[in-house]
mmCIF file of C-alpha atoms in Angstrom:
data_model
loop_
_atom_site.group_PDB
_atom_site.id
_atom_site.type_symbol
_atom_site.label_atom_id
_atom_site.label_comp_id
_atom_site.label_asym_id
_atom_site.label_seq_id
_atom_site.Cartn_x
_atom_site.Cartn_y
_atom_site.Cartn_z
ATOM 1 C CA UNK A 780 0.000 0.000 0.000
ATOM 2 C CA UNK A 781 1.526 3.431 -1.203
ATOM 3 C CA UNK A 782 -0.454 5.206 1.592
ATOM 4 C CA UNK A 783 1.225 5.567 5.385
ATOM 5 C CA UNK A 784 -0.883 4.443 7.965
ATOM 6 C CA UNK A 785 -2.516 5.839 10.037
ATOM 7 C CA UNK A 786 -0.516 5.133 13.323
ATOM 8 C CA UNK A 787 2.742 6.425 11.972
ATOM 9 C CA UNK A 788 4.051 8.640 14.228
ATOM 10 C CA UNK A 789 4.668 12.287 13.351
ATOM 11 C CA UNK A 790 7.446 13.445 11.309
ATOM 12 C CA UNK A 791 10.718 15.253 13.160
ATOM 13 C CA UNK A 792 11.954 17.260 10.240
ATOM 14 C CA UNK A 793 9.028 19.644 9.311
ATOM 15 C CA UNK A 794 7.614 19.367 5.696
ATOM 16 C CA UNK A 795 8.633 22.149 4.030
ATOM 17 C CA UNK A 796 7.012 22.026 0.568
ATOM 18 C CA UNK A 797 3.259 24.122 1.501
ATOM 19 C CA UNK A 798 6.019 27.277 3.111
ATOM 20 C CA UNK A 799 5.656 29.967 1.074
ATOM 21 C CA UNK A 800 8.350 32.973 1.097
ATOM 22 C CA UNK A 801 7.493 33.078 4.984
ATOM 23 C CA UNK A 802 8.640 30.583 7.191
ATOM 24 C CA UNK A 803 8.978 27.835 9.599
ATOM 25 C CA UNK A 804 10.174 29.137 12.793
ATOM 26 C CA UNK A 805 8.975 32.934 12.702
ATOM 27 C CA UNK A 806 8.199 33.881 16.058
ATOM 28 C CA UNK A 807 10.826 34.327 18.851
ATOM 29 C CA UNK A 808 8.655 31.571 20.720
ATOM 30 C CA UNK A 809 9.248 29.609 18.573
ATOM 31 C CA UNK A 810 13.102 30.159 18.318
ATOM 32 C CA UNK A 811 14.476 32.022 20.525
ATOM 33 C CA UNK A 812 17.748 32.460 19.380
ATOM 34 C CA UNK A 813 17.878 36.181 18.173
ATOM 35 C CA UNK A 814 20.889 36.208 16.199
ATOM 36 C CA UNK A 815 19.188 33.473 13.468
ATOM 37 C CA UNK A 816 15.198 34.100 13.549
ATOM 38 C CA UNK A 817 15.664 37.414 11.631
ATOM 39 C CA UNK A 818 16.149 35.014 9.008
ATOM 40 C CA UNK A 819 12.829 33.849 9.346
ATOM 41 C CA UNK A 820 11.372 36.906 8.577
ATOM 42 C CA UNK A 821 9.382 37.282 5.392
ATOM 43 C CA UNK A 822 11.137 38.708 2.687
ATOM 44 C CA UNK A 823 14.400 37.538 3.481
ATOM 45 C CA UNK A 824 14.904 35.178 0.797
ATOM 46 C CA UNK A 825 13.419 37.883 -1.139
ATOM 47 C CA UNK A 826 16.197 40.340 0.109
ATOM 48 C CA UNK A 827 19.029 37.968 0.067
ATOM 49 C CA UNK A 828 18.062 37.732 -3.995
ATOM 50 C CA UNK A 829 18.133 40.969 -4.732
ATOM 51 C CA UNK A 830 21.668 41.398 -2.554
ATOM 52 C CA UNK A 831 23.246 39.427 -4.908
ATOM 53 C CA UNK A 832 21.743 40.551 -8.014
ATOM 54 C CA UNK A 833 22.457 44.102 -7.503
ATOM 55 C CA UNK A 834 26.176 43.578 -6.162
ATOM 56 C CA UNK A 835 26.010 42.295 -9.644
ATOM 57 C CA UNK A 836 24.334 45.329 -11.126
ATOM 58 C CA UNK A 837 26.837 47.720 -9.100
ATOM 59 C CA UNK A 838 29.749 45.484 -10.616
ATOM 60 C CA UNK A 839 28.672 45.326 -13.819
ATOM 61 C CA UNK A 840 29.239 49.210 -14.149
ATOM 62 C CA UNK A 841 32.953 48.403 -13.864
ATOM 63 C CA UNK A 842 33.972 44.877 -15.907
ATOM 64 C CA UNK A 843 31.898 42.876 -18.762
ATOM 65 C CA UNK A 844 28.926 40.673 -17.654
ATOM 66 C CA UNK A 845 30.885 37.537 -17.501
ATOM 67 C CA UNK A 846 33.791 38.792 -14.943
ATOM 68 C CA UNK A 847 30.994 40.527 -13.274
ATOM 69 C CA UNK A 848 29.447 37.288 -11.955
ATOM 70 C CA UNK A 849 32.944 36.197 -11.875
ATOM 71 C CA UNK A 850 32.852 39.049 -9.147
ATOM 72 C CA UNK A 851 29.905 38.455 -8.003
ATOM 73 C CA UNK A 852 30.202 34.474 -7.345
ATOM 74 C CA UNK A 853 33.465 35.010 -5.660
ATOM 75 C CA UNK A 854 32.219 37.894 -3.140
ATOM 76 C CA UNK A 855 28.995 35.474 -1.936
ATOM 77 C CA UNK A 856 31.356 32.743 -1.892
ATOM 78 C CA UNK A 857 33.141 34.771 0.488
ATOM 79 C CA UNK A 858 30.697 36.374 2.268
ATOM 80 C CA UNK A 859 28.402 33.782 3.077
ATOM 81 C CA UNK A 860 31.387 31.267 3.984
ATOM 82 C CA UNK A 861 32.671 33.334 6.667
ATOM 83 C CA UNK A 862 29.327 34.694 7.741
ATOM 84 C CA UNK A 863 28.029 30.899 8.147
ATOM 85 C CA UNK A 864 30.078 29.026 8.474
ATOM 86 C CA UNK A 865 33.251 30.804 10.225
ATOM 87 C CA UNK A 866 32.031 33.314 12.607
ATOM 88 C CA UNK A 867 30.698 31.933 15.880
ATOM 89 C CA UNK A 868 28.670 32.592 18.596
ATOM 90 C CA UNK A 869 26.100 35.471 18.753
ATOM 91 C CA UNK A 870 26.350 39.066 19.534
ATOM 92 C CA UNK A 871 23.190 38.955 20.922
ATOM 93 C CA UNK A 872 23.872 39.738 25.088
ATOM 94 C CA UNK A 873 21.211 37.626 26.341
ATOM 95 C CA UNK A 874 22.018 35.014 24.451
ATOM 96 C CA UNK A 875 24.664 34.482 27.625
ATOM 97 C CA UNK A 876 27.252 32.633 25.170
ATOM 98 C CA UNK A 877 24.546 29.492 24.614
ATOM 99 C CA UNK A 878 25.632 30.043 20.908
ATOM 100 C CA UNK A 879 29.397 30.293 21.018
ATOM 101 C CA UNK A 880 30.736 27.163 20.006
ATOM 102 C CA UNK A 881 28.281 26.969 16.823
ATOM 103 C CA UNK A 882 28.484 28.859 13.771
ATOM 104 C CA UNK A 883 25.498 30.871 12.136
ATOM 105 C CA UNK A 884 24.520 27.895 10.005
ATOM 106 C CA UNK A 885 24.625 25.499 13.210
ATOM 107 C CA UNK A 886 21.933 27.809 14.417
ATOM 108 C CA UNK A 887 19.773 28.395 11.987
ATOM 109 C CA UNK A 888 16.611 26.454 12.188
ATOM 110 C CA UNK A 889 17.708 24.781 15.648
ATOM 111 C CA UNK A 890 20.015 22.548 13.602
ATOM 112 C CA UNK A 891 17.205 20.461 11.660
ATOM 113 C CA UNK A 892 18.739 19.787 8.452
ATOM 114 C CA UNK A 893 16.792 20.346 5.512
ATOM 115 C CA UNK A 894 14.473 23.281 6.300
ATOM 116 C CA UNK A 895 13.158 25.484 3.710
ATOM 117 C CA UNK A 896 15.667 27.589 4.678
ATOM 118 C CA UNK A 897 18.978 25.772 4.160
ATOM 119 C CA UNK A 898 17.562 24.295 1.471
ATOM 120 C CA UNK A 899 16.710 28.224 -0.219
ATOM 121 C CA UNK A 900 20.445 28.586 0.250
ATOM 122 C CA UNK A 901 22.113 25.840 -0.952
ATOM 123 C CA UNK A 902 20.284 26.013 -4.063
ATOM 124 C CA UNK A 903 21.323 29.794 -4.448
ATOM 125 C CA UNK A 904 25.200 28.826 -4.241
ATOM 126 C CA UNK A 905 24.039 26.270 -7.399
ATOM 127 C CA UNK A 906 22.174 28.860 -9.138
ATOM 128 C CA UNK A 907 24.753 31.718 -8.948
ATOM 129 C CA UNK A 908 27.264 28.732 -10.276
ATOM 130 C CA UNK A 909 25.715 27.948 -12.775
ATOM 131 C CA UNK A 910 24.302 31.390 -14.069
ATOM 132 C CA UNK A 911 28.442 32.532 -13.777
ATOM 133 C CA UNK A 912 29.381 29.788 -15.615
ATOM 134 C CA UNK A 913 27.050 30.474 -18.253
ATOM 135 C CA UNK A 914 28.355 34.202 -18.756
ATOM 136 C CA UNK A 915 31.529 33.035 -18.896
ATOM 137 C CA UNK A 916 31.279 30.702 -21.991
ATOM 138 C CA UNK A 917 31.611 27.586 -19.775
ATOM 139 C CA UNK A 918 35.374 28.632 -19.533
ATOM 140 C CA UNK A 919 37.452 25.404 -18.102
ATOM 141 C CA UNK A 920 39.985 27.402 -15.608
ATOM 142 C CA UNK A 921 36.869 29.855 -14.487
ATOM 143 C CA UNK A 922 34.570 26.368 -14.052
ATOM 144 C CA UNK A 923 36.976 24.972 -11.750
ATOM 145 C CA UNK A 924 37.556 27.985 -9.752
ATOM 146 C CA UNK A 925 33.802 28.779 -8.870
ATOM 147 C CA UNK A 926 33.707 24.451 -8.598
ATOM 148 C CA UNK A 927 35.775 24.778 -5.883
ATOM 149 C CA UNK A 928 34.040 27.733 -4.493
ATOM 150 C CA UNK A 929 30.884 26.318 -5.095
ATOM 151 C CA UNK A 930 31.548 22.782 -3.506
ATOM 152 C CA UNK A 931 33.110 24.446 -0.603
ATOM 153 C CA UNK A 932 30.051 26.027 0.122
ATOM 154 C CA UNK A 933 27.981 23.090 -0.407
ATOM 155 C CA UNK A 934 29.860 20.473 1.676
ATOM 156 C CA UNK A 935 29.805 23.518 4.395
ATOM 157 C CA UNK A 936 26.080 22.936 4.098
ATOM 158 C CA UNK A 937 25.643 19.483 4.641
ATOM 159 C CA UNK A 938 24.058 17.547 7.321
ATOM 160 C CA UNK A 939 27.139 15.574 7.772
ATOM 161 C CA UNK A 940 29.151 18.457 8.320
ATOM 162 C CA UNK A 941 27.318 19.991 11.917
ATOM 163 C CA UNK A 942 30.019 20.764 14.313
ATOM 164 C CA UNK A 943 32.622 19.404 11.958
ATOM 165 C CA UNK A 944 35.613 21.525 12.113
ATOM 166 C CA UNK A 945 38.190 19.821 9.193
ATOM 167 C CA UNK A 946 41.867 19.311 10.672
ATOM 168 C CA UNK A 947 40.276 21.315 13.616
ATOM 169 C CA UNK A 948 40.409 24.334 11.820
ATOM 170 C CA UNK A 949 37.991 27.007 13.418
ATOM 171 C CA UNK A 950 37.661 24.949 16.552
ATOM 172 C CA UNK A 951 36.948 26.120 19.671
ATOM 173 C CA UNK A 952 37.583 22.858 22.255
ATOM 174 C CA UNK A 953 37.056 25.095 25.570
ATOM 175 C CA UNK A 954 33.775 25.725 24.537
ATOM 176 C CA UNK A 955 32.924 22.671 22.321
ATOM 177 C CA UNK A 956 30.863 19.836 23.939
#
C-alpha cells in the first residue's frame, strides 16, 4: 500500500514544501535564538536575492557581464562562507554565550537539516554557479575555480558536516561539547 498508515508517528523534520516565502520558525517563541530568527522573517529570501543581483548590477558598471558574476560568485562565496560558516557565537547579550561554540549555520533552524531555509540557500550557491558559468562561456579554468568555491560552500552545508571543524580548523575545544 503506497499510503502511510494511520498510526505512523509524526514526522521530526518539518515538511517544508506548503512554506511559502514566509517561514517555519517565525516567532521568537518559537526560536528564541535572536541572532538566526531574523532570518525567518518574510522577505528575506526575497532580500538575500536581490543582494546578490544588484552587487552584480553595481559590478557590472565596472567589468563585462561575464567577470561581473565572476565578481559576483566570488564575493557570496566569500561572504556567506565566513558569515556561516566561520564566525561563531552570537552578539546577541542575552544570548549568555549558549551560541558560542556553533556557527550561524549550526543555528539556523535549531540545527534540523533540511528546512526550507537551508535548502533556499544551498540552491542559491548552485544557481549563482551555474548562471556565472554560463556568462563566462563555460570557460574550463573559471569552471573549476567557482567548482571549488561552489563545492566548498555546499559540503559547508551538509548535514554531515554539523560541528565538523576539518583538521580542527575554526575549533573552539574550551567551549565545544
Amino acid at each position: 500500500n503506497v499510503l502511510a498508515p494511520a498510526t505512523q508517528a509524526p514526522r521530526t523534520v518539518p515538511n517544508n514544501r506548503n512554506e511559502s516565502w514566509g517561514a517555519e520558525l517565525s516567532t521568537e517563541a518559537e526560536n528564541p535564538n535572536r541572532n538566526v530568527n531574523w532570518l525567518s522573517s518574510k522577505g528575506t529570501w526575497l532580500f538575500y536575492v536581490f543582494a546578490v543581483l544588484f552587487t552584480q548590477f553595481v559590478v557590472s558598471f565596472f567589468v563585462p557581464a561575464g567577470p561581473a558574476w565572476s565578481i559576483t560568485h566570488l564575493l557570496h562565496g566569500l561572504t556567506t562562507f565566513f558569515a556561516f560558516h566561520w564566525n561563531k557565537g552570537s552578539p546577541v547579550q542575552e544570548d549568555q554565550g549558549e551560541y558560542n561554540d556553533k556557527t550561524l549555520w549550526e543555528q539556523l533552524d535549531g540545527g534540523v537539516p533540511w528546512t526550507a531555509h537551508k535548502k533556499f540557500l544551498i540552491s542559491a550557491v548552485v544557481v549563482i554557479f551555474l548562471v556565472t558559468s554560463h556568462w563566462n562561456n563555460y570557460d574550463p579554468t573559471l569552471l573549476a575555480v567557482h567548482g571549488v568555491v561552489a563545492g566548498v560552500l555546499i559540503i559547508a552545508k551538509l548535514p554531515e558536516m554539523h560541528k565538523v571543524r576539518i583538521f580542527g580548523i575554526n575549533s573552539t575545544p574550551e567551549l565545544e561539547e
